[in-house]
Each structure stands twice: as C-alpha cells, then as structure tokens.
Amino acid sequence: MSPYVLLIISISLLLGTSLTLLSNHWLVAWMGLEINTLAIIPMMTYPNHPRATESAIKYFLTQSTASMMLMFAIINNAWMTNQWTLSQISDQTSSITMTLALAIKLGLAPFHFWVQKLPQGIPLTSGMLLLTWQKIAPMSLMYQISPSLNMKILTILAFSSTLLGGWGGLNQTHLRKILAYSSIAHMGWMTIIILINPTLMLLNLIIYIAATLTLFLALNHSSIDKIKSLANLWNKSTPMTIVILLTLLSLGGLPPLTGFMPKWLILQELVEHNNIPMAMLMALSALLNLFFYMRIIYVSTLTMPPSTNNSKLQWPHQQTKTTNIIPSLTIISSLLLPLTPMFITLS
Amino acid sequence: MEMMVVFLFSVLFIFGFVAFASKPSPIYGGLSLVVSGGLGSAIVVSLENTFLGLVVFLVYLGGMLVVFGYTSAMATEEYPESWVGNMVAFSMLLFTLFVELVWYFMSGEVEVDTAVELFDTVGVYCVGQDSSGVSLLYGCGGWILVLLGWVLFITIYIVLEIVRGRD
C-alpha cells in the first residue's frame, strides 16, 4: 500500500479513537466513530479481490446502521434532556437504542453475524486492527454511559455472546474466523461486568487486546491462516509455537497466565453480587472457547503432524521479518497474573 | 390546513426515499433526492427553522446534488434504468404507512416554558441559534472546523483509494 495512503489512514484511525475517548459532546464522539469506520475501509479493500470487497461492504453497512441508531439515540437524548454532554442517559428509549447500537458496533450476539465471516476475506493486519483497535472507542462510550444501562438487555447480550462465540468456533479451521469467534465471546465477558464494575471491563479489554495482538502478529510473521498450516510451524520457527501456546492458553483463561485474571475477577464480582447462576454459565461457556484453542495448540505445539522426511530438515535461514514486539506482547499476555493486586486497587 | 400540508410533504418525502432506495440509475436517484431534499427542507421551514431549511436547499441541493448530477451525466449509460414494476409502488405505500405510524406514536404534547427555553446551559441568550451557531463554528470553534476539513479530505481520499482497483 502506498505510504501516503497508509499515513492518512493511520492518522485518521488514531484521530477517530482519540476523539471518541477525549470528547464530552455526543456529536464529537459520534464523529470519532465515523472517522474510524471510514478510515479502515481502504485497509480492508487493499487486496483487490472480491472477498475483501465483500468484507469491506459488510463492515461498512453494519457500522453505518449502528452509527445511524446511535445518532438517533443521541438526538432523542438531546431532545428529552436538552443537553449534549457525554454522561448518563436518563431517557429509557435513548439508553436502550444506544446500547443496541453499540452492541452492533462491537459485534455482540445477536448482532454477531457480521463478525463471523468478515475477518476471513481481509488480510491479517486489517483483521487485527478490526478486532482490537476498533473495539476501544465503542467500549469507552459504554464505559461512560454504564450507570444508565439496562441490566436485562446486557445480560442477554453477554450470555448469548459467550455461548454463540464458543459454539460457533467449534467447527472452524480457518484461524481468522476462530479469532473472530474468540472476539465475540470476549465481548460477552466484558458486557456482563460493565454495570457491576466498569473497571474490570477495561481490564478485560486491555488483556484481550494484548493477547489478540500477540496472536495476530505471530500468525502474520509466519503467514498462517489455516490450522493445517500450523503443522510445520515447529520446524520453521519454534519460538512461534511457544508464543502461540502461551497466548492461546491465556485467551482461554487458564491460570497461571494473564488471561485468568479478568475471568477470575469478573466471576468474583458476579458471585459477590449474588449472581451465581450467571457466573456458572459464563464459566461453562468459556470452556467451549478453550476447546478450539486447545485444538490449535494440539496441532501446532503438542504434536508433530505427519510430514515427509525432507520437510523435517529446515535450514535455519536468517529471518527477514521483524519480530520486535512479539516477545514483549507475549510477556504481557502470559506473565502478568502476579500483578493482580495492583489491578484490583485501580478500581 | 397547515397540518395537512406538512402531512402531504412528509408522505411525498417518504415516496422520494423509496424512489431512490429502489436503486434506479443514478440520474433518477438524483432526481428523487432533489424531490426528497426539497420537501424535507420545506417541512423544516414550516416548523419555523428557516435557516436550516434554506441551508439544506442551497448547499445540499444547489451544491452537492448539482455536482452529483454533472458527474452522473458524464458517466451515464445509453438507456438508464428507471423505476419498473409494481414492487416500487407497493413499497412506497408500505413504508409511508410505517413512517406515519411511527410519527403518530412519537408525537405528543411537549411542555414549552418560554422563560426557560430561551437560555441554554451556559446562560447565553439563544433565539436564532442556528445562524449564530454557524458563525461560532468559524470563531471560537476553530479546531472543530479543522477537524471537519480533515474528515472531508479523508472521505474523498478514501473513496478514491477504494475505487482505484488494481494497479
């Protein structure tokens, strides 16, 4: 991609999220979301084949619908309460419409259908931006309106997201689709806790972004998009198999890795608020996610799939792709569990 | 009498929306956009917001749609597709019914207390808000103007980048 185009897209992506995060007027926050949507479309259509164009169209249509609903909620709120500040939404219609609009933007079930196949048509780097950077701005809006959200709607969104994210990913063999389902499930975990303790939602978001970034960058380094392509990874670059192992187990929520921390704290908050059935159902749905992560780890790290004897003799060439950030991200996404007391005191 | 006129305008407004949402050739889409835009600004003017109606008429219809019409005329085909079939007419009536129902259920009595209405949260006297708001955009709202300029720039840049296709 031409460096001028990449420069303008990067500036606009940073600008959009920063506008939404730093604004206190609803129109400016909405404008930031729109800038984000617009700026990522050329990155998605960059490989000019029809699958990429189809993914870009799906993304644009769903995000535009969600922005339209959000604008309706904003104007309704301005009409009812006569002010445009980014705080609680006192009007019930506006609050519910805004919740649903942000749910469409994030890809929560039952609005998750666009997330399922979309990352498959676009390159790995665009999918990475889509599933990590584009979640920050809507999540910050949900954080700011969190006292006025409706618990019934949030519970339905969260529980169906974790279930459908887990179940849908069970039959997938393409890694980008697996990461899409993982995103749906993690958004569900974030949504369940936002009324009770919004800081835990932010913690979950940060750890999810770190782990997903690690995974995407490791897959991008080795240019892998199917599970069967992981078969020879032990030979091509063994450290990458370790990175994928640690990151996937962390995403699955296993102690003693970092990914256990948000799940543990969320379940603790749910139980402390006497919501034990919900905590149980969320924990059981997370097992579905762990199953397809384990399948990936089984193929890449735990076993050596059959191959010819020639392919077992890989000459260790000098690597030309940079992997500067992968070790740091791996450490963040797998070794931060002992810092849990620090994260608790942040809330 | 006035309610009847506003009702008629809103019905024709929705007709115009269905007319371009049914995807005829862009020339006919621009024609129905002109109809819809004109009627929408007429509705806004009838609600005593003359500035907004005139600005939509001038800038949207007189600026953007004119440019759109010229570019569509340059890129048009020999026999542009017009509105065909009964489905368009049926959808027009159906969507008009939906929108009028929504309008009916969302309308109601709003308490207007004149003494409170005229001051906004900062305490600025705000009759004739729209025109003074636009002048504020060029004054103390200068950074937002820069932002708007950037957004317009990236819109055209991104559209050109998407339409570019292969090298």
Short mmCIF file of C-alpha atoms in Angstrom, two decimals:
data_model
loop_
_atom_site.label_atom_id
_atom_site.label_comp_id
_atom_site.label_asym_id
_atom_site.label_seq_id
_atom_site.Cartn_x
_atom_site.Cartn_y
_atom_site.Cartn_z
CA MET A 1 0.00 0.00 0.00
CA SER A 2 1.26 3.44 -0.89
CA PRO A 3 2.89 5.15 2.11
CA TYR A 4 0.77 8.27 1.62
CA VAL A 5 -2.44 6.27 1.89
CA LEU A 6 -1.10 4.38 4.89
CA LEU A 7 -0.12 7.64 6.56
CA ILE A 8 -3.55 9.19 6.12
CA ILE A 9 -5.31 6.02 7.25
CA SER A 10 -3.11 5.71 10.36
CA ILE A 11 -3.60 9.35 11.29
CA SER A 12 -7.35 9.01 10.84
CA LEU A 13 -7.55 5.83 12.90
CA LEU A 14 -5.64 7.43 15.76
CA LEU A 15 -7.69 10.61 15.39
CA GLY A 16 -11.02 8.81 15.45
CA THR A 17 -10.40 6.81 18.58
CA SER A 18 -8.79 9.77 20.35
CA LEU A 19 -11.77 11.97 19.50
CA THR A 20 -14.20 9.48 20.97
CA LEU A 21 -12.08 8.93 24.06
CA LEU A 22 -11.44 12.61 24.77
CA SER A 23 -14.78 14.16 23.89
CA ASN A 24 -17.56 15.32 26.18
CA HIS A 25 -20.02 16.22 23.44
CA TRP A 26 -22.02 13.44 21.88
CA LEU A 27 -21.63 14.73 18.32
CA VAL A 28 -17.84 14.75 18.55
CA ALA A 29 -17.84 11.22 19.97
CA TRP A 30 -20.07 10.07 17.11
CA MET A 31 -17.77 11.81 14.65
CA GLY A 32 -14.81 9.85 16.05
CA LEU A 33 -16.62 6.56 15.46
CA GLU A 34 -17.42 7.55 11.90
CA ILE A 35 -13.81 8.52 11.19
CA ASN A 36 -12.72 5.09 12.45
CA THR A 37 -15.24 3.31 10.22
CA LEU A 38 -14.26 5.29 7.13
CA ALA A 39 -10.53 5.05 7.68
CA ILE A 40 -10.32 1.27 7.95
CA ILE A 41 -12.28 0.58 4.75
CA PRO A 42 -9.33 1.10 2.34
CA MET A 43 -7.18 -1.15 4.52
CA MET A 44 -9.80 -3.85 4.12
CA THR A 45 -10.15 -3.47 0.34
CA TYR A 46 -6.38 -3.31 -0.21
CA PRO A 47 -6.04 -6.81 -1.75
CA ASN A 48 -8.43 -6.06 -4.56
CA HIS A 49 -10.09 -9.48 -4.75
CA PRO A 50 -13.89 -9.81 -4.36
CA ARG A 51 -13.71 -11.42 -0.89
CA ALA A 52 -12.02 -8.35 0.53
CA THR A 53 -14.54 -6.05 -1.14
CA GLU A 54 -17.39 -8.14 0.23
CA SER A 55 -15.95 -7.99 3.74
CA ALA A 56 -15.49 -4.23 3.46
CA ILE A 57 -19.09 -3.77 2.30
CA LYS A 58 -20.41 -5.92 5.16
CA TYR A 59 -18.38 -3.93 7.66
CA PHE A 60 -19.45 -0.58 6.24
CA LEU A 61 -23.16 -1.44 6.13
CA THR A 62 -23.38 -2.78 9.67
CA GLN A 63 -21.29 0.01 11.17
CA SER A 64 -23.32 2.65 9.32
CA THR A 65 -26.56 1.18 10.60
CA ALA A 66 -25.16 1.20 14.12
CA SER A 67 -23.98 4.81 13.73
CA MET A 68 -27.41 5.79 12.49
CA MET A 69 -29.06 4.19 15.53
CA LEU A 70 -26.51 5.88 17.77
CA MET A 71 -27.28 9.26 16.20
CA PHE A 72 -31.00 8.62 16.73
CA ALA A 73 -30.35 7.86 20.41
CA ILE A 74 -28.13 10.95 20.76
CA ILE A 75 -30.73 13.26 19.22
CA ASN A 76 -33.52 11.69 21.26
CA ASN A 77 -31.46 12.24 24.41
CA ALA A 78 -30.78 15.85 23.39
CA TRP A 79 -34.49 16.37 22.78
CA MET A 80 -35.52 14.87 26.13
CA THR A 81 -32.82 16.21 28.43
CA ASN A 82 -31.75 19.32 26.49
CA GLN A 83 -28.02 18.67 26.83
CA TRP A 84 -25.30 17.03 24.83
CA THR A 85 -22.77 16.02 27.46
CA LEU A 86 -21.35 12.51 27.44
CA SER A 87 -22.72 11.27 30.73
CA GLN A 88 -25.58 9.06 31.81
CA ILE A 89 -28.55 8.69 29.52
CA SER A 90 -31.63 9.28 31.63
CA ASP A 91 -34.17 8.61 28.93
CA GLN A 92 -35.10 4.95 28.61
CA THR A 93 -35.62 4.92 24.83
CA SER A 94 -32.30 6.59 24.16
CA SER A 95 -30.48 4.31 26.58
CA ILE A 96 -31.79 1.11 25.04
CA THR A 97 -31.23 2.31 21.47
CA MET A 98 -27.71 3.36 22.34
CA THR A 99 -26.97 0.02 23.98
CA LEU A 100 -28.17 -1.84 20.89
CA ALA A 101 -26.23 0.48 18.57
CA LEU A 102 -23.00 -0.07 20.50
CA ALA A 103 -23.73 -3.80 20.58
CA ILE A 104 -23.92 -3.84 16.78
CA LYS A 105 -20.66 -1.89 16.61
CA LEU A 106 -18.89 -4.35 18.90
CA GLY A 107 -20.31 -7.50 17.38
CA LEU A 108 -22.23 -8.80 20.37
CA ALA A 109 -24.77 -11.55 19.82
CA PRO A 110 -27.43 -11.44 18.42
CA PHE A 111 -25.72 -8.88 16.16
CA HIS A 112 -22.62 -11.01 15.71
CA PHE A 113 -23.26 -12.32 12.22
CA TRP A 114 -21.06 -9.73 10.56
CA VAL A 115 -18.07 -10.66 12.72
CA GLN A 116 -18.22 -14.34 11.83
CA LYS A 117 -17.05 -14.32 8.24
CA LEU A 118 -15.64 -10.83 7.86
CA PRO A 119 -12.04 -11.37 9.00
CA GLN A 120 -11.70 -14.23 6.54
CA GLY A 121 -11.65 -12.06 3.42
CA ILE A 122 -9.27 -9.37 4.64
CA PRO A 123 -5.54 -9.53 5.29
CA LEU A 124 -4.29 -10.49 8.76
CA THR A 125 -3.17 -6.97 9.68
CA SER A 126 -6.55 -5.47 8.79
CA GLY A 127 -8.30 -8.17 10.79
CA MET A 128 -6.03 -7.41 13.70
CA LEU A 129 -6.95 -3.71 13.63
CA LEU A 130 -10.60 -4.54 13.23
CA LEU A 131 -10.77 -6.85 16.22
CA THR A 132 -8.61 -4.84 18.60
CA TRP A 133 -8.36 -1.11 17.83
CA GLN A 134 -11.94 -0.69 16.64
CA LYS A 135 -13.29 -2.06 19.91
CA ILE A 136 -11.72 0.63 22.03
CA ALA A 137 -13.95 3.56 21.05
CA PRO A 138 -17.37 1.87 21.46
CA MET A 139 -16.23 0.27 24.71
CA SER A 140 -15.22 3.68 26.05
CA LEU A 141 -18.69 5.00 25.21
CA MET A 142 -20.28 2.07 27.03
CA TYR A 143 -17.99 2.74 29.98
CA GLN A 144 -19.13 6.33 30.14
CA ILE A 145 -22.85 5.57 29.97
CA SER A 146 -22.56 2.49 32.18
CA PRO A 147 -24.66 3.72 35.14
CA SER A 148 -27.71 4.03 32.92
CA LEU A 149 -27.52 0.73 31.05
CA ASN A 150 -30.32 -1.81 31.31
CA MET A 151 -29.24 -4.98 33.12
CA LYS A 152 -31.71 -7.27 31.39
CA ILE A 153 -30.52 -6.32 27.92
CA LEU A 154 -26.87 -6.51 28.95
CA THR A 155 -27.32 -9.96 30.43
CA ILE A 156 -28.97 -11.27 27.27
CA LEU A 157 -26.28 -9.72 25.08
CA ALA A 158 -23.44 -11.02 27.24
CA PHE A 159 -24.68 -14.54 27.77
CA SER A 160 -25.66 -15.14 24.17
CA SER A 161 -22.32 -13.69 23.03
CA THR A 162 -20.25 -16.05 25.13
CA LEU A 163 -22.38 -19.03 24.14
CA LEU A 164 -22.52 -18.26 20.43
CA GLY A 165 -18.88 -17.22 20.34
CA GLY A 166 -17.91 -20.51 21.89
CA TRP A 167 -20.25 -22.77 19.94
CA GLY A 168 -19.66 -21.12 16.60
CA GLY A 169 -15.91 -21.50 16.79
CA LEU A 170 -16.02 -25.25 17.38
CA ASN A 171 -16.22 -26.26 13.73
CA GLN A 172 -13.77 -23.74 12.29
CA THR A 173 -10.42 -24.47 10.69
CA HIS A 174 -9.52 -21.01 9.46
CA LEU A 175 -7.64 -19.10 12.11
CA ARG A 176 -9.09 -15.69 11.32
CA LYS A 177 -12.61 -16.99 11.81
CA ILE A 178 -11.53 -18.62 15.08
CA LEU A 179 -10.22 -15.28 16.27
CA ALA A 180 -13.50 -13.65 15.23
CA TYR A 181 -15.49 -16.06 17.39
CA SER A 182 -12.99 -15.50 20.19
CA SER A 183 -13.68 -11.77 19.89
CA ILE A 184 -17.45 -12.32 20.16
CA ALA A 185 -17.01 -14.40 23.31
CA HIS A 186 -14.67 -11.93 24.97
CA MET A 187 -17.00 -9.04 24.22
CA GLY A 188 -19.64 -11.02 26.06
CA TRP A 189 -17.40 -11.32 29.10
CA MET A 190 -16.83 -7.57 29.02
CA THR A 191 -20.51 -6.77 28.73
CA ILE A 192 -21.62 -8.81 31.72
CA ILE A 193 -19.47 -6.88 34.16
CA ILE A 194 -19.97 -3.35 32.91
CA LEU A 195 -22.87 -2.50 35.18
CA ILE A 196 -21.27 -4.01 38.25
CA ASN A 197 -17.65 -2.87 37.97
CA PRO A 198 -16.73 -0.99 34.77
CA THR A 199 -13.01 -1.04 35.58
CA LEU A 200 -12.97 -4.80 35.18
CA MET A 201 -14.42 -4.31 31.70
CA LEU A 202 -11.46 -2.09 30.85
CA LEU A 203 -9.05 -4.62 32.34
CA ASN A 204 -10.58 -7.40 30.26
CA LEU A 205 -10.39 -5.23 27.15
CA ILE A 206 -6.71 -4.42 27.67
CA ILE A 207 -5.69 -8.03 28.31
CA TYR A 208 -7.82 -9.26 25.41
CA ILE A 209 -6.22 -6.69 23.09
CA ALA A 210 -2.70 -7.65 24.24
CA ALA A 211 -3.29 -11.36 23.71
CA THR A 212 -5.08 -10.95 20.38
CA LEU A 213 -2.34 -8.63 19.12
CA THR A 214 0.30 -11.20 20.05
CA LEU A 215 -1.57 -13.94 18.26
CA PHE A 216 -2.20 -11.91 15.13
CA LEU A 217 1.40 -10.74 14.96
CA ALA A 218 2.73 -14.26 15.43
CA LEU A 219 0.42 -15.58 12.70
CA ASN A 220 1.30 -12.65 10.46
CA HIS A 221 5.01 -13.35 10.88
CA SER A 222 4.55 -16.92 9.71
CA SER A 223 1.76 -16.05 7.19
CA ILE A 224 -0.57 -18.69 8.59
CA ASP A 225 -4.33 -18.65 8.12
CA LYS A 226 -5.43 -22.27 8.45
CA ILE A 227 -4.92 -24.81 11.20
CA LYS A 228 -3.23 -27.23 8.84
CA SER A 229 -0.63 -24.56 8.02
CA LEU A 230 0.42 -24.77 11.64
CA ALA A 231 1.60 -28.30 11.06
CA ASN A 232 5.14 -27.36 10.08
CA LEU A 233 5.50 -24.39 12.37
CA TRP A 234 7.66 -26.33 14.85
CA ASN A 235 10.20 -26.63 12.12
CA LYS A 236 10.04 -23.18 10.61
CA SER A 237 10.19 -21.15 13.80
CA THR A 238 9.93 -22.99 17.09
CA PRO A 239 9.63 -19.88 19.29
CA MET A 240 6.43 -19.01 17.47
CA THR A 241 4.88 -22.27 18.59
CA ILE A 242 5.67 -21.38 22.20
CA VAL A 243 4.19 -17.90 21.68
CA ILE A 244 1.02 -19.37 20.19
CA LEU A 245 0.78 -21.90 23.01
CA LEU A 246 1.11 -19.33 25.78
CA THR A 247 -1.16 -16.76 24.16
CA LEU A 248 -3.93 -19.19 23.34
CA LEU A 249 -3.92 -20.68 26.82
CA SER A 250 -4.03 -17.15 28.18
CA LEU A 251 -7.01 -16.28 25.97
CA GLY A 252 -8.70 -19.41 27.19
CA GLY A 253 -8.38 -18.19 30.73
CA LEU A 254 -6.11 -20.74 32.33
CA PRO A 255 -4.13 -19.92 35.44
CA PRO A 256 -1.21 -19.10 35.94
CA LEU A 257 -1.39 -16.98 32.78
CA THR A 258 -2.64 -13.42 32.49
CA GLY A 259 -5.92 -14.32 30.83
CA PHE A 260 -7.06 -15.91 34.08
CA MET A 261 -7.05 -12.55 35.81
CA PRO A 262 -10.05 -10.86 34.15
CA LYS A 263 -12.14 -14.01 34.19
CA TRP A 264 -11.37 -14.64 37.85
CA LEU A 265 -12.14 -11.06 38.88
CA ILE A 266 -15.34 -10.98 36.81
CA LEU A 267 -16.59 -14.23 38.30
CA GLN A 268 -15.72 -12.95 41.78
CA GLU A 269 -17.70 -9.74 41.20
CA LEU A 270 -20.66 -11.67 39.83
CA VAL A 271 -20.70 -14.02 42.82
CA GLU A 272 -20.36 -11.14 45.27
CA HIS A 273 -23.49 -9.61 43.72
CA ASN A 274 -25.41 -12.87 44.22
CA ASN A 275 -25.47 -13.72 40.53
CA ILE A 276 -24.15 -17.27 40.89
CA PRO A 277 -26.14 -18.90 38.03
CA MET A 278 -24.78 -16.31 35.61
CA ALA A 279 -21.23 -16.83 36.86
CA MET A 280 -21.62 -20.58 36.42
CA LEU A 281 -23.00 -20.25 32.89
CA MET A 282 -20.24 -17.84 31.85
CA ALA A 283 -17.55 -20.15 33.19
CA LEU A 284 -19.07 -23.11 31.36
CA SER A 285 -19.28 -21.16 28.10
CA ALA A 286 -15.62 -20.25 28.38
CA LEU A 287 -14.85 -23.96 28.17
CA LEU A 288 -16.15 -24.04 24.61
CA ASN A 289 -13.60 -21.38 23.69
CA LEU A 290 -10.87 -23.32 25.42
CA PHE A 291 -11.66 -26.39 23.34
CA PHE A 292 -10.89 -24.84 19.99
CA TYR A 293 -7.84 -23.09 21.39
CA MET A 294 -6.63 -26.49 22.57
CA ARG A 295 -7.19 -27.89 19.10
CA ILE A 296 -4.89 -25.23 17.64
CA ILE A 297 -2.28 -25.90 20.33
CA TYR A 298 -2.54 -29.64 19.70
CA VAL A 299 -1.76 -29.22 16.01
CA SER A 300 0.97 -26.62 16.38
CA THR A 301 2.82 -27.32 19.60
CA LEU A 302 1.85 -30.55 21.30
CA THR A 303 2.15 -32.90 18.33
CA MET A 304 4.18 -33.14 15.17
CA PRO A 305 1.77 -33.87 12.33
CA PRO A 306 3.00 -36.39 9.73
CA SER A 307 5.22 -34.97 7.05
CA THR A 308 7.84 -36.21 4.63
CA ASN A 309 11.39 -36.61 5.83
CA ASN A 310 12.62 -33.82 3.57
CA SER A 311 10.47 -31.19 5.22
CA LYS A 312 11.88 -32.09 8.62
CA LEU A 313 15.26 -30.72 7.63
CA GLN A 314 14.67 -26.96 7.55
CA TRP A 315 17.85 -24.94 7.14
CA PRO A 316 17.73 -22.12 9.73
CA HIS A 317 17.79 -19.10 7.42
CA GLN A 318 18.31 -15.55 8.61
CA GLN A 319 14.85 -14.18 9.29
CA THR A 320 13.94 -11.03 7.39
CA LYS A 321 10.63 -10.19 9.05
CA THR A 322 10.85 -8.10 12.18
CA THR A 323 9.52 -9.65 15.35
CA ASN A 324 10.45 -6.88 17.74
CA ILE A 325 7.16 -6.54 19.51
CA ILE A 326 6.12 -10.19 19.79
CA PRO A 327 8.27 -11.09 22.83
CA SER A 328 7.11 -8.04 24.80
CA LEU A 329 3.49 -8.74 23.99
CA THR A 330 3.90 -12.41 24.90
CA ILE A 331 5.21 -11.45 28.30
CA ILE A 332 2.29 -9.05 28.80
CA SER A 333 -0.24 -11.64 27.75
CA SER A 334 1.11 -14.53 29.79
CA LEU A 335 3.06 -13.41 32.83
CA LEU A 336 1.07 -10.60 34.42
CA LEU A 337 -1.02 -12.69 36.82
CA PRO A 338 1.07 -11.90 39.94
CA LEU A 339 0.22 -8.21 39.37
CA THR A 340 -3.44 -8.83 40.12
CA PRO A 341 -3.42 -6.88 43.44
CA MET A 342 -2.19 -3.84 41.53
CA PHE A 343 -5.05 -4.11 39.06
CA ILE A 344 -7.58 -4.55 41.85
CA THR A 345 -6.50 -1.36 43.56
CA LEU A 346 -7.01 0.53 40.32
CA SER A 347 -10.80 0.12 40.53
CA MET B 1 -54.68 23.40 6.88
CA GLU B 2 -51.05 23.65 7.89
CA MET B 3 -51.08 20.15 9.36
CA MET B 4 -52.44 18.83 6.09
CA VAL B 5 -49.65 20.47 4.13
CA VAL B 6 -46.96 19.11 6.46
CA PHE B 7 -48.56 15.65 6.29
CA LEU B 8 -48.63 15.75 2.50
CA PHE B 9 -45.00 16.86 2.40
CA SER B 10 -43.94 14.05 4.72
CA VAL B 11 -45.76 11.45 2.63
CA LEU B 12 -44.08 12.65 -0.55
CA PHE B 13 -40.78 12.74 1.39
CA ILE B 14 -41.01 9.00 2.05
CA PHE B 15 -42.08 8.39 -1.55
CA GLY B 16 -38.88 10.09 -2.66
CA PHE B 17 -36.81 7.92 -0.28
CA VAL B 18 -38.28 4.71 -1.64
CA ALA B 19 -37.77 6.04 -5.15
CA PHE B 20 -34.00 6.24 -4.72
CA ALA B 21 -33.65 3.30 -2.37
CA SER B 22 -35.06 1.05 -5.09
CA LYS B 23 -31.83 1.72 -6.98
CA PRO B 24 -32.73 3.17 -10.36
CA SER B 25 -29.97 4.67 -12.46
CA PRO B 26 -28.06 7.45 -10.59
CA ILE B 27 -29.68 10.17 -12.66
CA TYR B 28 -33.13 9.15 -11.45
CA GLY B 29 -31.74 8.69 -7.95
CA GLY B 30 -30.53 12.28 -8.03
CA LEU B 31 -33.95 13.40 -9.23
CA SER B 32 -35.73 11.77 -6.31
CA LEU B 33 -33.06 13.12 -3.94
CA VAL B 34 -33.94 16.61 -5.20
CA VAL B 35 -37.63 15.95 -4.52
CA SER B 36 -36.97 14.48 -1.07
CA GLY B 37 -34.47 17.17 -0.11
CA GLY B 38 -36.75 19.97 -1.20
CA LEU B 39 -39.70 18.55 0.69
CA GLY B 40 -37.60 17.86 3.79
CA SER B 41 -36.36 21.43 3.91
CA ALA B 42 -39.95 22.60 3.35
CA ILE B 43 -41.05 20.62 6.40
CA VAL B 44 -38.21 22.12 8.45
CA VAL B 45 -39.15 25.64 7.28
CA SER B 46 -42.77 25.06 8.21
CA LEU B 47 -41.55 24.31 11.74
CA GLU B 48 -40.08 27.85 11.84
CA ASN B 49 -36.41 26.88 11.39
CA THR B 50 -35.89 28.90 8.22
CA PHE B 51 -32.09 28.94 8.38
CA LEU B 52 -31.69 25.18 8.35
CA GLY B 53 -34.16 24.72 5.51
CA LEU B 54 -32.52 27.35 3.36
CA VAL B 55 -29.03 26.00 4.05
CA VAL B 56 -30.11 22.46 3.06
CA PHE B 57 -31.72 23.82 -0.10
CA LEU B 58 -28.72 25.89 -1.08
CA VAL B 59 -25.77 23.71 -0.08
CA TYR B 60 -27.16 20.19 -0.41
CA LEU B 61 -29.47 20.58 -3.40
CA GLY B 62 -27.81 23.53 -5.05
CA GLY B 63 -24.21 22.48 -4.48
CA MET B 64 -23.68 18.82 -3.84
CA LEU B 65 -26.51 17.43 -5.93
CA VAL B 66 -25.59 19.69 -8.85
CA VAL B 67 -22.06 18.30 -8.83
CA PHE B 68 -23.50 14.79 -8.47
CA GLY B 69 -25.81 15.41 -11.42
CA TYR B 70 -22.96 16.60 -13.62
CA THR B 71 -20.73 13.64 -12.78
CA SER B 72 -23.59 11.15 -13.27
CA ALA B 73 -24.37 12.73 -16.64
CA MET B 74 -20.74 12.26 -17.64
CA ALA B 75 -20.70 8.60 -16.55
CA THR B 76 -24.22 7.56 -17.59
CA GLU B 77 -25.17 4.74 -19.93
CA GLU B 78 -27.34 4.83 -23.03
CA TYR B 79 -30.63 3.62 -21.53
CA PRO B 80 -30.62 4.37 -17.81
CA GLU B 81 -32.81 2.07 -15.69
CA SER B 82 -35.93 3.77 -14.47
CA TRP B 83 -38.50 2.65 -11.90
CA VAL B 84 -40.16 -0.55 -13.07
CA GLY B 85 -42.71 -2.87 -11.64
CA ASN B 86 -45.40 -2.76 -9.02
CA MET B 87 -42.97 -3.55 -6.19
CA VAL B 88 -41.71 0.04 -6.04
CA ALA B 89 -45.19 1.49 -5.81
CA PHE B 90 -46.20 -1.06 -3.20
CA SER B 91 -43.10 -0.38 -1.10
CA MET B 92 -43.72 3.34 -1.32
CA LEU B 93 -47.14 2.95 0.23
CA LEU B 94 -45.98 0.40 2.81
CA PHE B 95 -43.04 2.47 4.06
CA THR B 96 -45.14 5.60 4.13
CA LEU B 97 -47.60 3.77 6.36
CA PHE B 98 -44.77 2.66 8.71
CA VAL B 99 -43.27 6.12 8.97
CA GLU B 100 -46.61 7.82 9.54
CA LEU B 101 -47.40 5.30 12.29
CA VAL B 102 -44.05 5.99 13.98
CA TRP B 103 -44.66 9.73 13.66
CA TYR B 104 -48.13 9.37 15.14
CA PHE B 105 -46.96 7.37 18.12
CA MET B 106 -43.94 9.53 18.86
CA SER B 107 -45.83 12.82 18.64
CA GLY B 108 -47.41 14.29 21.69
CA GLU B 109 -47.69 17.34 23.81
CA VAL B 110 -44.42 18.95 24.86
CA GLU B 111 -44.44 21.44 27.69
CA VAL B 112 -42.85 24.63 26.45
CA ASP B 113 -41.96 27.07 29.17
CA THR B 114 -40.89 30.16 27.27
CA ALA B 115 -38.88 31.69 30.10
CA VAL B 116 -36.64 28.63 30.41
CA GLU B 117 -36.43 27.74 26.73
CA LEU B 118 -34.55 30.80 25.63
CA PHE B 119 -31.43 30.17 27.71
CA ASP B 120 -29.15 27.19 27.22
CA THR B 121 -26.96 25.63 29.91
CA VAL B 122 -24.30 28.35 29.77
CA GLY B 123 -26.78 31.16 30.09
CA VAL B 124 -26.42 32.56 26.60
CA TYR B 125 -29.49 34.12 25.07
CA CYS B 126 -30.27 31.77 22.26
CA VAL B 127 -33.02 32.87 19.92
CA GLY B 128 -31.90 32.32 16.36
CA GLN B 129 -29.43 29.66 17.39
CA ASP B 130 -28.62 28.17 14.04
CA SER B 131 -27.14 31.16 12.26
CA SER B 132 -25.16 32.30 15.26
CA GLY B 133 -24.01 28.72 15.74
CA VAL B 134 -22.52 28.64 12.27
CA SER B 135 -20.66 31.88 12.93
CA LEU B 136 -19.36 30.41 16.19
CA LEU B 137 -18.02 27.49 14.19
CA TYR B 138 -15.68 29.88 12.41
CA GLY B 139 -14.88 31.77 15.59
CA CYS B 140 -14.15 30.01 18.85
CA GLY B 141 -14.91 26.63 17.28
CA GLY B 142 -11.91 26.85 15.01
CA TRP B 143 -10.44 23.46 15.90
CA ILE B 144 -13.68 21.71 15.05
CA LEU B 145 -13.50 23.41 11.64
CA VAL B 146 -10.00 21.97 11.11
CA LEU B 147 -11.35 18.57 12.12
CA LEU B 148 -14.27 18.87 9.70
CA GLY B 149 -11.85 19.82 6.94
CA TRP B 150 -9.75 16.72 7.72
CA VAL B 151 -12.82 14.49 7.70
CA LEU B 152 -13.92 15.81 4.30
CA PHE B 153 -10.40 15.30 2.99
CA ILE B 154 -10.17 11.70 4.17
CA THR B 155 -13.64 10.99 2.77
CA ILE B 156 -12.64 11.93 -0.75
CA TYR B 157 -9.23 10.29 -0.36
CA ILE B 158 -10.71 7.03 0.87
CA VAL B 159 -13.33 6.96 -1.87
CA LEU B 160 -10.64 7.50 -4.48
CA GLU B 161 -8.49 4.79 -2.89
CA ILE B 162 -11.34 2.28 -2.86
CA VAL B 163 -12.33 2.99 -6.45
CA ARG B 164 -8.73 2.77 -7.67
CA GLY B 165 -8.78 -1.02 -8.07
CA ARG B 166 -5.73 -2.91 -9.19
CA ASP B 167 -2.58 -1.12 -10.37
#
